[in-house]
PDB file of N, CA and C in Angstrom:
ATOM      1  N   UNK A 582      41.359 -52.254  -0.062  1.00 56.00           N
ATOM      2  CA  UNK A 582      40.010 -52.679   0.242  1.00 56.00           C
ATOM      3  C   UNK A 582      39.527 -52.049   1.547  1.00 56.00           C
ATOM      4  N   UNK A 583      39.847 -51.722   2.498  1.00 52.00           N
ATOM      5  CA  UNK A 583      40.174 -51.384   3.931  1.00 52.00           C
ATOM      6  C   UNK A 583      39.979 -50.150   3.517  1.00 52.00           C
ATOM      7  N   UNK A 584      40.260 -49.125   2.631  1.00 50.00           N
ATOM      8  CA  UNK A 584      40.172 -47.974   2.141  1.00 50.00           C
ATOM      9  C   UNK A 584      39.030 -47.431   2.213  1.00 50.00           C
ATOM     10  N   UNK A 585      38.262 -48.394   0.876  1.00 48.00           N
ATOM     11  CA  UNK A 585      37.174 -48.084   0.200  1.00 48.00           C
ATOM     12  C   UNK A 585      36.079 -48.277   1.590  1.00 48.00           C
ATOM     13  N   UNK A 586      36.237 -49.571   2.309  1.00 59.00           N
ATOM     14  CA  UNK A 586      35.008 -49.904   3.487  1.00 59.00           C
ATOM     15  C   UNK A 586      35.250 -48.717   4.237  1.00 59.00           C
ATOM     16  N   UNK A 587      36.215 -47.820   4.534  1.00 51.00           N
ATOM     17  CA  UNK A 587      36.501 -46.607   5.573  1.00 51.00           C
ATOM     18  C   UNK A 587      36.142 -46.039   4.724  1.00 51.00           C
ATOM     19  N   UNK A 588      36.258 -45.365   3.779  1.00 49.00           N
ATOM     20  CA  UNK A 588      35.356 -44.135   3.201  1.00 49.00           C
ATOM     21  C   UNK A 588      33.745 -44.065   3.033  1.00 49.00           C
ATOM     22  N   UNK A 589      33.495 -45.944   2.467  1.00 50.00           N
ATOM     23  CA  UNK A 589      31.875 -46.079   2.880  1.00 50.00           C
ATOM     24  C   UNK A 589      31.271 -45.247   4.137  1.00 50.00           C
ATOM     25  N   UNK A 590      32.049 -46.351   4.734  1.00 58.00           N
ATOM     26  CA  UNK A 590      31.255 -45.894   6.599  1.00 58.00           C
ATOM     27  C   UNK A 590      30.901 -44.054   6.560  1.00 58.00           C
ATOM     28  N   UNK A 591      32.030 -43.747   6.642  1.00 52.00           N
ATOM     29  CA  UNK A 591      32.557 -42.318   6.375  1.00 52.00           C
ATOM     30  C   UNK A 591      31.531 -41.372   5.650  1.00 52.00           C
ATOM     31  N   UNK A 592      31.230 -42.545   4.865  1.00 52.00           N
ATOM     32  CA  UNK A 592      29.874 -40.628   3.099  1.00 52.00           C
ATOM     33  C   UNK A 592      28.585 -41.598   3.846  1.00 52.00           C
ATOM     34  N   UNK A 593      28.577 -42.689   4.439  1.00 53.00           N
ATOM     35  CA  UNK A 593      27.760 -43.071   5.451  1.00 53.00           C
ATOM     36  C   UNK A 593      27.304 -41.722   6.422  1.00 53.00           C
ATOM     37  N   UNK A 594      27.934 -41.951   7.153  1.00 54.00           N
ATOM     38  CA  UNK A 594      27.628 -40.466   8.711  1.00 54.00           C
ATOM     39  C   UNK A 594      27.368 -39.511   8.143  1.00 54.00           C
ATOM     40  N   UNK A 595      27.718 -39.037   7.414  1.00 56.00           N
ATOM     41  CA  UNK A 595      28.032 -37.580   6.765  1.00 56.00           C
ATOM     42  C   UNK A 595      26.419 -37.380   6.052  1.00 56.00           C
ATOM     43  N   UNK A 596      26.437 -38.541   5.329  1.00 55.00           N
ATOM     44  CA  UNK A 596      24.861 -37.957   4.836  1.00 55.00           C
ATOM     45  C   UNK A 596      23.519 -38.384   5.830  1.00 55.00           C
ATOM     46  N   UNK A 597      24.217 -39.117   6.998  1.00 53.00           N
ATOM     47  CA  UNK A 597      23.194 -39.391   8.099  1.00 53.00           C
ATOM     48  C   UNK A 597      23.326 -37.760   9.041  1.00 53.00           C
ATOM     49  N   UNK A 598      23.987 -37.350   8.748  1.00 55.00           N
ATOM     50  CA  UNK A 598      24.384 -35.921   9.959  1.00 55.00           C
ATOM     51  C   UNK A 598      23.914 -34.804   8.996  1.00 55.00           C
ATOM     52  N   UNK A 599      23.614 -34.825   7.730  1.00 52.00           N
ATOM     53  CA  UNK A 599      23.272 -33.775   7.009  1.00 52.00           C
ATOM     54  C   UNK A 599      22.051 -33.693   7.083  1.00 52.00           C
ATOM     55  N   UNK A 600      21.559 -34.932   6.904  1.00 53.00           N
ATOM     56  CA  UNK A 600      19.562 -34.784   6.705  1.00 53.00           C
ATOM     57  C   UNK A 600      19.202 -34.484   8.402  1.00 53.00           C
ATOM     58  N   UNK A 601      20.216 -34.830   9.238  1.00 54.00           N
ATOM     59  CA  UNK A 601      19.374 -33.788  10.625  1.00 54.00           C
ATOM     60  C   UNK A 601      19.995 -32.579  11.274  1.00 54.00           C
ATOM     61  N   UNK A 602      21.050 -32.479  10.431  1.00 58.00           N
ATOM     62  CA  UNK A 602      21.544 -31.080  10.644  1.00 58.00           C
ATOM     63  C   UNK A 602      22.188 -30.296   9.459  1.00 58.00           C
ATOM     64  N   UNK A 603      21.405 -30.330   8.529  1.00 56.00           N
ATOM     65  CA  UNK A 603      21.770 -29.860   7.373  1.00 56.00           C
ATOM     66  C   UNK A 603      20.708 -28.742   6.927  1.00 56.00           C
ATOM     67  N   UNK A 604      20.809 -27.842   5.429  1.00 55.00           N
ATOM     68  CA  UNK A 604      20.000 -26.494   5.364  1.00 55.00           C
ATOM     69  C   UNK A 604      18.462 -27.198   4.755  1.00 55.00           C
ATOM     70  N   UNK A 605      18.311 -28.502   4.487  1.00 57.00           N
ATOM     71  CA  UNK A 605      16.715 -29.465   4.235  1.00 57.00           C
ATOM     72  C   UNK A 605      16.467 -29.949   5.693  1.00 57.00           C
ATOM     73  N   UNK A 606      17.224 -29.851   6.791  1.00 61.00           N
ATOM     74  CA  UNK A 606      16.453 -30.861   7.925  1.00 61.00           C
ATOM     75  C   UNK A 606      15.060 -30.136   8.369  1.00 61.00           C
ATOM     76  N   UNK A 607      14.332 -31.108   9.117  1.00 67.00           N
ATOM     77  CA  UNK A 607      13.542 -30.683   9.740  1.00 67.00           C
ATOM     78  C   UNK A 607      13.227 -29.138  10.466  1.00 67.00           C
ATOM     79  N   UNK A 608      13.869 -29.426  11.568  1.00 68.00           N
ATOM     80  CA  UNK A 608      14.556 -28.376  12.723  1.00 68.00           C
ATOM     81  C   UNK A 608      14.735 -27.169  11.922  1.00 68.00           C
ATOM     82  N   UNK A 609      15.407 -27.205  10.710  1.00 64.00           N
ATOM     83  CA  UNK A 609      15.713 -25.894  10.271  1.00 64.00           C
ATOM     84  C   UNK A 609      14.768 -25.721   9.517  1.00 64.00           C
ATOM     85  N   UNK A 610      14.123 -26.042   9.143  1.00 65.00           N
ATOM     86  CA  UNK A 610      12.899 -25.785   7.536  1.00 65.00           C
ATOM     87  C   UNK A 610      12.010 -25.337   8.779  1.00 65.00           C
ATOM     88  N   UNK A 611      11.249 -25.438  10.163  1.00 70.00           N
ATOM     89  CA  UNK A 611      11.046 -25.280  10.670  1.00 70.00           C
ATOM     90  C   UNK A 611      11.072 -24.250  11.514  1.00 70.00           C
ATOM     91  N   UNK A 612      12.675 -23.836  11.446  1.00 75.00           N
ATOM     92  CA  UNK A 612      12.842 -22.466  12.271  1.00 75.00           C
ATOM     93  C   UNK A 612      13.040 -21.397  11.288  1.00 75.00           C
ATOM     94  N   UNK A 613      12.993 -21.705  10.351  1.00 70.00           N
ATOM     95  CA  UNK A 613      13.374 -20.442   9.059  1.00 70.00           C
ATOM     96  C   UNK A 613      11.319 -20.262   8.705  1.00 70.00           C
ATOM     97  N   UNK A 614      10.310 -20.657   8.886  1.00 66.00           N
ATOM     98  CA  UNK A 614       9.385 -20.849   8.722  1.00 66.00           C
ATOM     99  C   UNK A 614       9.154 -19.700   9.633  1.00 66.00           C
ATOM    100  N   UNK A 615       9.418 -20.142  10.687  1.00 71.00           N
ATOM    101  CA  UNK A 615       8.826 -19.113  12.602  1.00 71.00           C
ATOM    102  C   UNK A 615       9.483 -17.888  11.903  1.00 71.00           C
ATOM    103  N   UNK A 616      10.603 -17.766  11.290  1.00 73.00           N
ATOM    104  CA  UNK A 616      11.472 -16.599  11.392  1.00 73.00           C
ATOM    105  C   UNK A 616      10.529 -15.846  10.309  1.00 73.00           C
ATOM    106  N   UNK A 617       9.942 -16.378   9.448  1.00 68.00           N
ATOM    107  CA  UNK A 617       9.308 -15.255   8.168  1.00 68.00           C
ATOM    108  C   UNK A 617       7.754 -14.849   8.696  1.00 68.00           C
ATOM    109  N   UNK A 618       7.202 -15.765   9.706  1.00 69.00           N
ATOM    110  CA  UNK A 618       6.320 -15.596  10.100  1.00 69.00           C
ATOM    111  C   UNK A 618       6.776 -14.189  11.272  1.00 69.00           C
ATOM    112  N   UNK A 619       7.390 -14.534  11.805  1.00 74.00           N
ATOM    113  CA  UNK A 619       7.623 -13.306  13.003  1.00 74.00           C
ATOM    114  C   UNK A 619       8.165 -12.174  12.334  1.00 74.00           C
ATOM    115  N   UNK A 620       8.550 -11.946  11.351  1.00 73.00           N
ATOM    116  CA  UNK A 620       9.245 -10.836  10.209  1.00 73.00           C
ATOM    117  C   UNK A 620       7.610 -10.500   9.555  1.00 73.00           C
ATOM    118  N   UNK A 621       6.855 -11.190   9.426  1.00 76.00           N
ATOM    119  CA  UNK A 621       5.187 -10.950   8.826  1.00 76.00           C
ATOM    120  C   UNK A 621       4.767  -9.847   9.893  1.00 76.00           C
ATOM    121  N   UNK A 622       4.847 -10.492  11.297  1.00 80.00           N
ATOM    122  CA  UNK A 622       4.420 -10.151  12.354  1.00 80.00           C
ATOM    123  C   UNK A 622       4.256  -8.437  12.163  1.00 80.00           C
ATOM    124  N   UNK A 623       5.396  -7.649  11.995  1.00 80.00           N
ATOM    125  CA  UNK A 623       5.519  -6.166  12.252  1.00 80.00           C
ATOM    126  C   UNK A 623       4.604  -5.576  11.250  1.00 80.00           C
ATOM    127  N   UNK A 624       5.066  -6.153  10.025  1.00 80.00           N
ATOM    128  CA  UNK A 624       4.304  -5.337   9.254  1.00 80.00           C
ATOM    129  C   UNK A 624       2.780  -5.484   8.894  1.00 80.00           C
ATOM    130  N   UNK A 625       2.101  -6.913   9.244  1.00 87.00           N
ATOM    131  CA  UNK A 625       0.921  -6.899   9.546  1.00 87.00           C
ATOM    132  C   UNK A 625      -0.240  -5.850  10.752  1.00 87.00           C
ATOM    133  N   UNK A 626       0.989  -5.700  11.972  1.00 85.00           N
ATOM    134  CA  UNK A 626       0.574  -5.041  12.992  1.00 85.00           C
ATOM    135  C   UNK A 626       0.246  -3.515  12.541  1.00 85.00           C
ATOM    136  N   UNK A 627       1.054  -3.244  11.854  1.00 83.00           N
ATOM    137  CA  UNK A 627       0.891  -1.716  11.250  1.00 83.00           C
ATOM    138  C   UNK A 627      -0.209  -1.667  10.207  1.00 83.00           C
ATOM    139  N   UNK A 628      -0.413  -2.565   9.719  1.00 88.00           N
ATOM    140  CA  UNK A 628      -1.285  -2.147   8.899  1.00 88.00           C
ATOM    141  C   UNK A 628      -3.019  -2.627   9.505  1.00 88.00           C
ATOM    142  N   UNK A 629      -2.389  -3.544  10.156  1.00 86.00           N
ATOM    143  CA  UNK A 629      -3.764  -3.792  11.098  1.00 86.00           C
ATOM    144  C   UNK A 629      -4.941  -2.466  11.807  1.00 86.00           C
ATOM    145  N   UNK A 630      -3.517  -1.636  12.547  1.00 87.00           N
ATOM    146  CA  UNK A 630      -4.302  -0.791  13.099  1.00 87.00           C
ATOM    147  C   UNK A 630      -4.449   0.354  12.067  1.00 87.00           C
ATOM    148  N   UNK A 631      -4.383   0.657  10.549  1.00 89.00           N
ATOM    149  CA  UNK A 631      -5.036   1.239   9.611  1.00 89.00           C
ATOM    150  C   UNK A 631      -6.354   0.578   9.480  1.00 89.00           C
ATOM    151  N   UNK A 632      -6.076  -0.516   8.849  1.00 91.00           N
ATOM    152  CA  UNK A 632      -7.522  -1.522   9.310  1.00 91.00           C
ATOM    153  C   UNK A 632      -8.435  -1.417  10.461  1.00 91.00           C
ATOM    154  N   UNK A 633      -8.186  -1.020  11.150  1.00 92.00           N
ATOM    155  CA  UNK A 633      -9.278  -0.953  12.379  1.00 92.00           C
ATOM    156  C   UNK A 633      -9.813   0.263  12.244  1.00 92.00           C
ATOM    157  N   UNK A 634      -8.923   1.240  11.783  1.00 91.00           N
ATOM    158  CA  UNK A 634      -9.323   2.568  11.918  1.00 91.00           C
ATOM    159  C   UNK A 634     -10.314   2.979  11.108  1.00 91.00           C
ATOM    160  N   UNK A 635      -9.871   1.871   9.751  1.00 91.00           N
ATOM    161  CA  UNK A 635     -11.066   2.473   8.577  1.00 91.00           C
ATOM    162  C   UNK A 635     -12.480   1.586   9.058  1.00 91.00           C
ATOM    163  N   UNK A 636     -12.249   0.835   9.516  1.00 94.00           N
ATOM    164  CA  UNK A 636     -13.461  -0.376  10.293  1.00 94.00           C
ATOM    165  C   UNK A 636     -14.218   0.959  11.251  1.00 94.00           C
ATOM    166  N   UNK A 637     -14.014   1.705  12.077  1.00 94.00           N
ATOM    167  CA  UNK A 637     -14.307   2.533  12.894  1.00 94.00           C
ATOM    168  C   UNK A 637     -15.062   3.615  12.223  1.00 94.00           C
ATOM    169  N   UNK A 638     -14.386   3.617  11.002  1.00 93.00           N
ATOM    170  CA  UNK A 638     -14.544   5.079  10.528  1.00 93.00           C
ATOM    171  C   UNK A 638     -16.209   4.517   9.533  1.00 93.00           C
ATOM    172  N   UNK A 639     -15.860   3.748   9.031  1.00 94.00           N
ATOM    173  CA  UNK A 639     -16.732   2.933   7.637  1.00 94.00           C
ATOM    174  C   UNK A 639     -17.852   2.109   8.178  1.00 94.00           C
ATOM    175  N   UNK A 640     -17.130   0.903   9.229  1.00 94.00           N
ATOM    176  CA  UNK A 640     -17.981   0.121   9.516  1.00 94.00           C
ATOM    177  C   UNK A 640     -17.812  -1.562   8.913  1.00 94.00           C
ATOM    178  N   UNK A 641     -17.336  -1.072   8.121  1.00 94.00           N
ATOM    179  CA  UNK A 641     -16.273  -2.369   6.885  1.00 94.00           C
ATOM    180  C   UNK A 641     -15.069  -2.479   6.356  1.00 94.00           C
ATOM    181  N   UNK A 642     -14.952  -3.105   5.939  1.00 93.00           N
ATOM    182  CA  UNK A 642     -13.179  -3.810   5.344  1.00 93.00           C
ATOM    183  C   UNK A 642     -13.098  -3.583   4.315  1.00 93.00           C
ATOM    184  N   UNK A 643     -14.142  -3.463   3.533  1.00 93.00           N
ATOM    185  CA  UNK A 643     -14.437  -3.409   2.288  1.00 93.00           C
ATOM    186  C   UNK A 643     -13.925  -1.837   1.796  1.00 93.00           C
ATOM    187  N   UNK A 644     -12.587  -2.235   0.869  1.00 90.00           N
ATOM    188  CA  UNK A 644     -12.714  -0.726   0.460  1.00 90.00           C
ATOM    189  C   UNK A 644     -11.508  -0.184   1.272  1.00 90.00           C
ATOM    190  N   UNK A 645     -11.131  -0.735   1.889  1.00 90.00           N
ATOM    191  CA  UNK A 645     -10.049   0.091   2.726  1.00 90.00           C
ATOM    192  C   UNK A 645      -8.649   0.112   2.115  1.00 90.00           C
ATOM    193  N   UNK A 646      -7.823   1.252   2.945  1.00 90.00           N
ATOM    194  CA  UNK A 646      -6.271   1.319   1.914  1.00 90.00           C
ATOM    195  C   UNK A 646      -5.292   1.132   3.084  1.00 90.00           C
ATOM    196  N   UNK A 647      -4.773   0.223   2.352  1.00 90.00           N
ATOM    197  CA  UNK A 647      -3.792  -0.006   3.057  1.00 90.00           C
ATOM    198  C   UNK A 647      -2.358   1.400   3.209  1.00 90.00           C
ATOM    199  N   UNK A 648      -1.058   1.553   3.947  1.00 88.00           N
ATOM    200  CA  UNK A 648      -0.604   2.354   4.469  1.00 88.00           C
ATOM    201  C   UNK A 648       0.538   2.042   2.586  1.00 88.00           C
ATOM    202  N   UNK A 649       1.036   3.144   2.098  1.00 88.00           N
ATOM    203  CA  UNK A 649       1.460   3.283   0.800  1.00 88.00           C
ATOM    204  C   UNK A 649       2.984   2.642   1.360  1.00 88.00           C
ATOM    205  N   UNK A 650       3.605   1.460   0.602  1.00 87.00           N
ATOM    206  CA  UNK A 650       4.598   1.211   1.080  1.00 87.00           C
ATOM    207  C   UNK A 650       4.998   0.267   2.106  1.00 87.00           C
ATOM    208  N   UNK A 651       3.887  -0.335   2.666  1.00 86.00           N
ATOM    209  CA  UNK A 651       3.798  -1.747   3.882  1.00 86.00           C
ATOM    210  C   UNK A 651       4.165  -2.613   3.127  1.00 86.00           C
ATOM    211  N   UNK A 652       4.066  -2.974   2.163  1.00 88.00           N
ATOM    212  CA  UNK A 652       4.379  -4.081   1.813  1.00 88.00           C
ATOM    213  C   UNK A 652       3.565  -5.288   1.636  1.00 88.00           C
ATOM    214  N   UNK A 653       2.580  -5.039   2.157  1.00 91.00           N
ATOM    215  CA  UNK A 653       1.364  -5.749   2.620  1.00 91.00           C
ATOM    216  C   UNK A 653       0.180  -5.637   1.810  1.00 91.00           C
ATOM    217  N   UNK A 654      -0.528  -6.500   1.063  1.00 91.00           N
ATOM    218  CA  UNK A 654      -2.114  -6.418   0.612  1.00 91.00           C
ATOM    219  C   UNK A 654      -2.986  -6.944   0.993  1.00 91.00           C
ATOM    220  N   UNK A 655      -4.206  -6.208   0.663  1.00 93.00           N
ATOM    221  CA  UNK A 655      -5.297  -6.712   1.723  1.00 93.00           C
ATOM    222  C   UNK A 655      -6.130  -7.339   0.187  1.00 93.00           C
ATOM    223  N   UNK A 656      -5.935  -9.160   0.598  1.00 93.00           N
ATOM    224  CA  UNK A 656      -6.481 -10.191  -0.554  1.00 93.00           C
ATOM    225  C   UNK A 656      -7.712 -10.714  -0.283  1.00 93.00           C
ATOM    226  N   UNK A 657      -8.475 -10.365   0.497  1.00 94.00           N
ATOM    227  CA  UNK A 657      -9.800 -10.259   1.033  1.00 94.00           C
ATOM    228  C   UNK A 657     -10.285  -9.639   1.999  1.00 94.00           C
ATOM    229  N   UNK A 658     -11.454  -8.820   1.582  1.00 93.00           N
ATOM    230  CA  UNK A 658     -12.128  -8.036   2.792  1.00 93.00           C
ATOM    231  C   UNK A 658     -13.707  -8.074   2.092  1.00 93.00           C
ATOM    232  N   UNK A 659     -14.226  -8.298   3.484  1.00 94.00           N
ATOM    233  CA  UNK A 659     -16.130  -8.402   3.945  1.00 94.00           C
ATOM    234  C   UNK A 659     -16.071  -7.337   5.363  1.00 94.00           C
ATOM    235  N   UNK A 660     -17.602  -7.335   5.413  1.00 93.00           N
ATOM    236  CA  UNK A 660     -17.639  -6.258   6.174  1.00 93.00           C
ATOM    237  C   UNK A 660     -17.105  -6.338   7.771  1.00 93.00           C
ATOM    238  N   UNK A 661     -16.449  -7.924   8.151  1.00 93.00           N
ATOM    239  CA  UNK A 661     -16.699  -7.866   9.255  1.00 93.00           C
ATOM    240  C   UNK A 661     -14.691  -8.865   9.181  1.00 93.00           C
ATOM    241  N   UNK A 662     -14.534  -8.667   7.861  1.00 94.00           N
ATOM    242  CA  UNK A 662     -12.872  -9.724   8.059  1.00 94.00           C
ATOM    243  C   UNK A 662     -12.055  -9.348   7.145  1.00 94.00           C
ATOM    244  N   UNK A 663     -11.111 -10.115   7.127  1.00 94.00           N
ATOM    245  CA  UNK A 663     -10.126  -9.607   5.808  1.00 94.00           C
ATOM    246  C   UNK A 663      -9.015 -10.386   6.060  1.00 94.00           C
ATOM    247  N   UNK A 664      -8.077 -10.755   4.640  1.00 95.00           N
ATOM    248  CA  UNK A 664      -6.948 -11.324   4.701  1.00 95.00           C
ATOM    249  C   UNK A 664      -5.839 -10.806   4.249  1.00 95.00           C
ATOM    250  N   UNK A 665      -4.874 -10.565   4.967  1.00 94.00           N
ATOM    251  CA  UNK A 665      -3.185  -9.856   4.134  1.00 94.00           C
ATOM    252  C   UNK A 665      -2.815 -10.673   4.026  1.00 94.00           C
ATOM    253  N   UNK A 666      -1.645 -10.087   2.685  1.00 93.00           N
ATOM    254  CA  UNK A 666      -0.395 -10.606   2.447  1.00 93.00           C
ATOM    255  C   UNK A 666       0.279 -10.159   2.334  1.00 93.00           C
ATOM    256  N   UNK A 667       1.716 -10.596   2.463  1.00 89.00           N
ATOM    257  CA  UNK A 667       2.834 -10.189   2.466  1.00 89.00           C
ATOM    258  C   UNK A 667       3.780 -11.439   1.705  1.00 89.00           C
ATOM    259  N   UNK A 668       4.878 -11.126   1.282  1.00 85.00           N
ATOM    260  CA  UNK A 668       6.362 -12.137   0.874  1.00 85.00           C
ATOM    261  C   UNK A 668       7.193 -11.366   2.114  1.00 85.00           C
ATOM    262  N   UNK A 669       7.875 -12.138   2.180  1.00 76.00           N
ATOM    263  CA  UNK A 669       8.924 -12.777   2.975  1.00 76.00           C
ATOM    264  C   UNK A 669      10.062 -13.410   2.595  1.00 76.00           C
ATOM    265  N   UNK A 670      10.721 -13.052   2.167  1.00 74.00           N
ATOM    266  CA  UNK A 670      12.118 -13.701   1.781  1.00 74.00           C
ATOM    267  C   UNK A 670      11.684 -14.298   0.751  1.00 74.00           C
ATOM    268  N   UNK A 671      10.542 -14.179  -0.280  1.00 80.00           N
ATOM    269  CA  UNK A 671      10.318 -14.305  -1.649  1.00 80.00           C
ATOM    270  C   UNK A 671       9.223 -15.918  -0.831  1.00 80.00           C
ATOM    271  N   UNK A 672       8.493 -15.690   0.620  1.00 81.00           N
ATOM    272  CA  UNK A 672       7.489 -16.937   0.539  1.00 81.00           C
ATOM    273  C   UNK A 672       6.361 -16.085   0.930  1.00 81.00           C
ATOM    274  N   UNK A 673       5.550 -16.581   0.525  1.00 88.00           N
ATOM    275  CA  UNK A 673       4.017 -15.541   0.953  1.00 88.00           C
ATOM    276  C   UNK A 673       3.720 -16.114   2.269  1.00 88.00           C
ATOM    277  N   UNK A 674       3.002 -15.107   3.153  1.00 88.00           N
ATOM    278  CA  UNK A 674       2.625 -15.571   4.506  1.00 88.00           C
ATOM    279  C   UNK A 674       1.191 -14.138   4.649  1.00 88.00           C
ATOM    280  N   UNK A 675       0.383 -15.008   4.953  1.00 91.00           N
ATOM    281  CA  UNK A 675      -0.932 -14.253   5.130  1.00 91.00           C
ATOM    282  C   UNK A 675      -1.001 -14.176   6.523  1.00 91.00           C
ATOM    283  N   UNK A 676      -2.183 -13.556   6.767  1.00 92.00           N
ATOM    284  CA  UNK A 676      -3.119 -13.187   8.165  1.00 92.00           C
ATOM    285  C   UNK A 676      -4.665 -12.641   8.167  1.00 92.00           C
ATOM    286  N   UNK A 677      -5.066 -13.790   8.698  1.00 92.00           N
ATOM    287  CA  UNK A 677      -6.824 -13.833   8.520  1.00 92.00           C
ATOM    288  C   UNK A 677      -7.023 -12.533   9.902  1.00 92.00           C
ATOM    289  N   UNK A 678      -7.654 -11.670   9.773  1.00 87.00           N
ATOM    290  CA  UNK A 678      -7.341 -10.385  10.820  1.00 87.00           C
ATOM    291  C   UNK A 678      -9.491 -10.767  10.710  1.00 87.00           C
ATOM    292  N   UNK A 679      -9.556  -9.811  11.931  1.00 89.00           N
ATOM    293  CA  UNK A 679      -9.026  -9.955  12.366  1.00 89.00           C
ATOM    294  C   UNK A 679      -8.614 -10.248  14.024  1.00 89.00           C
ATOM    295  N   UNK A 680      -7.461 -10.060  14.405  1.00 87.00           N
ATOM    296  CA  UNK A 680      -7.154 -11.237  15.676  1.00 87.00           C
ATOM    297  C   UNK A 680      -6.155 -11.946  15.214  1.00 87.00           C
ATOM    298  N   UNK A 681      -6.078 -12.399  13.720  1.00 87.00           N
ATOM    299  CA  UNK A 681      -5.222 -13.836  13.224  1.00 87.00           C
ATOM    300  C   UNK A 681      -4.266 -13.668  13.699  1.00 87.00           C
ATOM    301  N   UNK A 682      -2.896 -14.481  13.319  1.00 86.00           N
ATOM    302  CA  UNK A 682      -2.265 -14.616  13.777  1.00 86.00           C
ATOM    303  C   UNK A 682      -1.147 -14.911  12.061  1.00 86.00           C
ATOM    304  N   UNK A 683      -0.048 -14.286  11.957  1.00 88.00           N
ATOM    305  CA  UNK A 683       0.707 -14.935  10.769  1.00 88.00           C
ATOM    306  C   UNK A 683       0.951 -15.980  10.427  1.00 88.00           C
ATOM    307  N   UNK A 684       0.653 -16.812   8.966  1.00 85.00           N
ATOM    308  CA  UNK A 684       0.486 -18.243   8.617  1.00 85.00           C
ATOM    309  C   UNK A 684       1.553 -18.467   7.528  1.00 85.00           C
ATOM    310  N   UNK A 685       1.883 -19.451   6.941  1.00 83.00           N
ATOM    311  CA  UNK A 685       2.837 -18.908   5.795  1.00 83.00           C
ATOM    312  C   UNK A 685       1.725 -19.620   4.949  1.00 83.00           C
ATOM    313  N   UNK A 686       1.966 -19.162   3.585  1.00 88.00           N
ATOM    314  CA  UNK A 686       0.797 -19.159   2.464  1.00 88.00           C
ATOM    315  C   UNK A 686      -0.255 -18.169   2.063  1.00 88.00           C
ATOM    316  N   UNK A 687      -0.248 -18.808   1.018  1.00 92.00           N
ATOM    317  CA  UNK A 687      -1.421 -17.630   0.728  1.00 92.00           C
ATOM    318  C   UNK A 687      -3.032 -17.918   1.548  1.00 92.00           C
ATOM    319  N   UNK A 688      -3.843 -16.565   1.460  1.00 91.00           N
ATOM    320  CA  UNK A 688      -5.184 -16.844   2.295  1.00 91.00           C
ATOM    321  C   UNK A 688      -5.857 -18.061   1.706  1.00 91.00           C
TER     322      UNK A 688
END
């Protein structure tokens, strides 16, 4: 009997120590989030300044090509904005450009 109450206690902690330090806690769903966003980060930047260039050149967003191979699509453009995307470890993470900043989701 003494057994069974020590193993309770025991799958007790264990699933109290998993949900805040386990691969579902908070903390981590959280930092694996920052991490796909800051992995967005590079390849948005590169294609950004294609984006600006055709903005310079055109005057609009509209219509512009992205760099062959970024990885990145441009899922809305007006003459004065535009939204990429990208996956990330198989999660989509956009960026309202521009200026934005990487979000996870779609635009």
């Amino acid at each position: 009997m003494l057994v069974l109450i020590s193993l309770a206690i025991v799958g007790a902690l264990v699933a109290m120590q998993s949900k805040s330090e386990g691969p579902t806690a908070a903390a981590v769903t959280q930092q694996e989030a920052q991490a796909l966003v800051a992995a967005s980060a590079q390849n948005f930047a590169q294609v950004g300044e294609a984006l600006q260039a055709a903005y310079a050149e055109s005057g609009t967003y509209v219509g512009a090509q992205l760099p062959v191979g970024s990885g990145v699509t441009l899922a809305q453009a007006t003459a004065t904005s535009y939204c990429l995307e990208t996956s990330a470890s198989g999660t989509l993470v956009h960026e309202n450009g521009p200026g934005g900043s990487p979000a996870a989701g779609p635009c």
